Amino acid sequence: MPTCRRKRVVLTEPSEALLQAAKSNPNKEVYYLQQTGEIFETYEAYAARMSFYRLKQFQCEVTGKSGLDYFQALESEQQEAQTMHSRFPEPLKAAVLKAVQWQVVGRLDHLVEAVFDRFKDRYFVDEKVFVDAQGDKFYAKVVQVQPPKTKSESVGVPVENQASSSSVPSPPHGIADDDAVQFHKIGGDLKIPAKEALVRDDPLKYIYKVQILEEQHEKSHEKGKAASKDKAKWSGTFMEVQCSVISRDRLAFSKSILRRFIRDCVDRDAAVASPWTVKPVIAKHYGVDSVMPEETRKGVEDIKRGEIDKRKKIWEDKEGPPTKKQKKMTAAQEERVKALAVAAEKREREAREKAERQQKAKEEAERLAAEKKKKKPIRYPTEDLDVRLNDKEKKAGLKVKKPTPSKLGLPFGEDQGTFEAFLTSWNFLVIYGQPLHLSTFTMDEFEHALRHSLVDPPCALLGEIHSTLIYNLRTVPFTRHSAVLSLLRLQDTLEEDHRVLGVSVDELAGAMADVGNNWERIPLRHTEMRDGWEEALLGCLKDHATLDNFPRLREVLTRLLFAPEPAEVSSSSSSSRVSSPAANNLSVQSSPSERYYALPPADRIDILTLMCNLAVSSKAVHSHMESCEEQLTALRKEKIEIGRQKKQYTEEMNSLAGEAEVKEPVTNGITPDEDTMMHESSDLSDVPSEDGSETASTSSARQKRSARQKDLRQKAHTQAHAKQRELARAQAASAKQALAEHRRLDEEVNKLERRLEAIEREFRKLLGAVRIKPLGKDRFHNRIWWFDGMGSASLLGSGGVVQYGTGRIFIQGPSEMDLELMLKRDDDDYEARRLEEEGPEGMLAPSEWAQYAEPEELDEFLAWLNPKGVRELALKNSFLKWWNHIAPGMRKRISDLNISAKLPEARRSTRTKSSGHDVSREPYMMWTNRRAVNSV
């Protein structure tokens, strides 16, 4: 049976009313779900059940595959069951089922272990097995089973191949195939202990006659034609073997497939010590007795009684035995009691002394271990709570106390539950702005819009948010008039004239009857300022909301449909803020378009929270999440490829730099060959004459020779300088080319780095649509959140302009689990340390929120983080990674608030505006939905 959230899906049974109607009116039309055989009286129930079955949240119980709808999971289970039954040996099924019938075993795994140990060495007629003979493994079929004999026979003696198996003479102790199920009757009986069954019915004493079969896939494993011919010679022959040389195919018989077979064929009641029973249909097919024998029934009852008595005894030991009136003892009995008391006191004293000695030894061992631990150097980073600032670090200026985050600055921070719902709604609307066709807006604009209380001018942001959610919820299945039905069920549990805000349930239901009935067809056009969205909102609440998913349903609907009397309104405006309970009564029926802006912000947030929770299951949001998953995969691949290119470019740049260093000494002088040639040419001019005297005849010859040598020397110098200049030009051109190549590679690396930064920003946007993770945790497990740049929001606008969503860092207190782990530590001063380092105002309870809104506060918080701890090191690295976007976003938010602020901060939460203040020029009133132009 497919499972949903680890629970089996139970089919819907027809109601008693439907069964009675079928008897009285057999021709009554109903809705029949063919795949499951379920019958429904209304189409809404049929469609809701079919939508439930189509959700991709079911799991195949056999294979464990998840993400399937109900019919895919059911088909997977049927295919796996068919495959399992085809693989499991057919001759073994009846024996296994008879063995497990009426067995009282607590866990299925223990039953599987017992059955596997009993049948792993026992084989049956017509079973396909592997036989080891003379070092080869043959695929064979068991044709006959012989029970234990008086004399041992030779194992593995081949019998000549006959014309047919019927012509082979039967062994004297052979048993017919019809009685094959009687084999191993003692060994397969789980009621008999394993050791006794092994002695009385030893599997090693059975003789099996098998016939070697010819298998094509076996021949393909042979090496050489000779081995193949030799193996073919055995095909069709008969052998008598024992279980020691026989084995089953692991795909046909193993603990896992045996467990699946038994689980598919047996069942068990939920009562204490209930036996495993084979399902009736399967028991009838394999001839398993479905009637429990009287002896077995008594044994099961004894086991049940023993289990119940055992539990009762444990309970009595906990509660203590009942007190009884003691009888007066005799003198002998008193002496005996005194002696026993003395002996017991002596034993208690000895035990106490022994415990004291053991305690002292334990304390000594702990002291030695502590000293050894102190001597061992600590390797950082380590557990954050094990890191403490020493005196030297304190003197160096490291901060001991964390800057206190602000709780009052949170939007609607007076109620932590309201703020968390507000934060969740804003985050959903911003992240899924693309499938909702909604432009992004800041948290401040969202807060001011929810506080907007004027009917004229209307707030476009509120209209766009509700209209896009209403369009989205039209695709989500709903039950017509679910809110009315829920309120009528509530009325049955209340007093007859119970009223909320002066309105009864009947009056509220009557007022709801004619409002918002066609909400799923009302056109809420962007060009018409979403006219009529308030009535459509009420209709959406009528069909989607119940008291289960919207506890304040009655109060909100009453405020949307009823208004106070005009006299009460005028008197309340002139009176003080404190009003009597009678002034809160709403007695005049009104319309949602007039009453929505009178709703308190908490009710508006509750409405948006409900709509966002319902919109999560819409097709548009699911398709967007799947698209984000695909884009994330593509970005991961691109990031890997960019990393490879960057590494390649860096290696090329390093090689160019190395070549430049090698060529540098040559460029500053002449090459060795040129230097030698110049020296040789200069030596020619200094060769002495062979004659010692200078005559007139030789003088002219020497002058000619000297002129010729001077010409040669000049020519050599000219050629050497020309080669030197040519070499210098070549080296300069090469260096210039290398420098240009280095600059090109450097530019390519810079492009890749800029692309990596863009990938990180895009990765953050897409990942926010799938799952949201905090930046990290501090030493006390407070979670640090930064919600900017996720989903449809961006960290940079056109032209690289900084953008922000919240412009703040939020701190969430530790979870209950983290708090328990911290309290279980050996540190006795944990609370004192939190008080010292966080302060009484900075200690956040579980699920409590605070914020850092100033960059200076965040700088102090970063200075307080200690990178010697694993959590704070990871947190600090996350801050450094995104610091170029976090700090500018915070500064831009402060600048925008200073520019647009018209009222003091202390009066920000007031609903009424001064007469001289133009509300339409507020930033939240000037917001426009640019994504709605081509959508709805």
CSV table of C-alpha atoms in Angstrom, one decimal, residues 329 337 723 800 807 842 856-857:
chain,number,residue,atom,x,y,z
A,329,MET,CA,4.8,-12.0,64.7
A,337,VAL,CA,13.7,-10.6,61.3
A,723,LYS,CA,72.6,41.9,-35.1
A,800,GLY,CA,24.8,48.8,-10.6
A,807,GLY,CA,18.0,46.7,4.7
A,842,GLY,CA,20.1,40.7,24.4
A,856,GLU,CA,27.7,50.7,13.1
A,857,GLU,CA,25.8,48.1,15.2
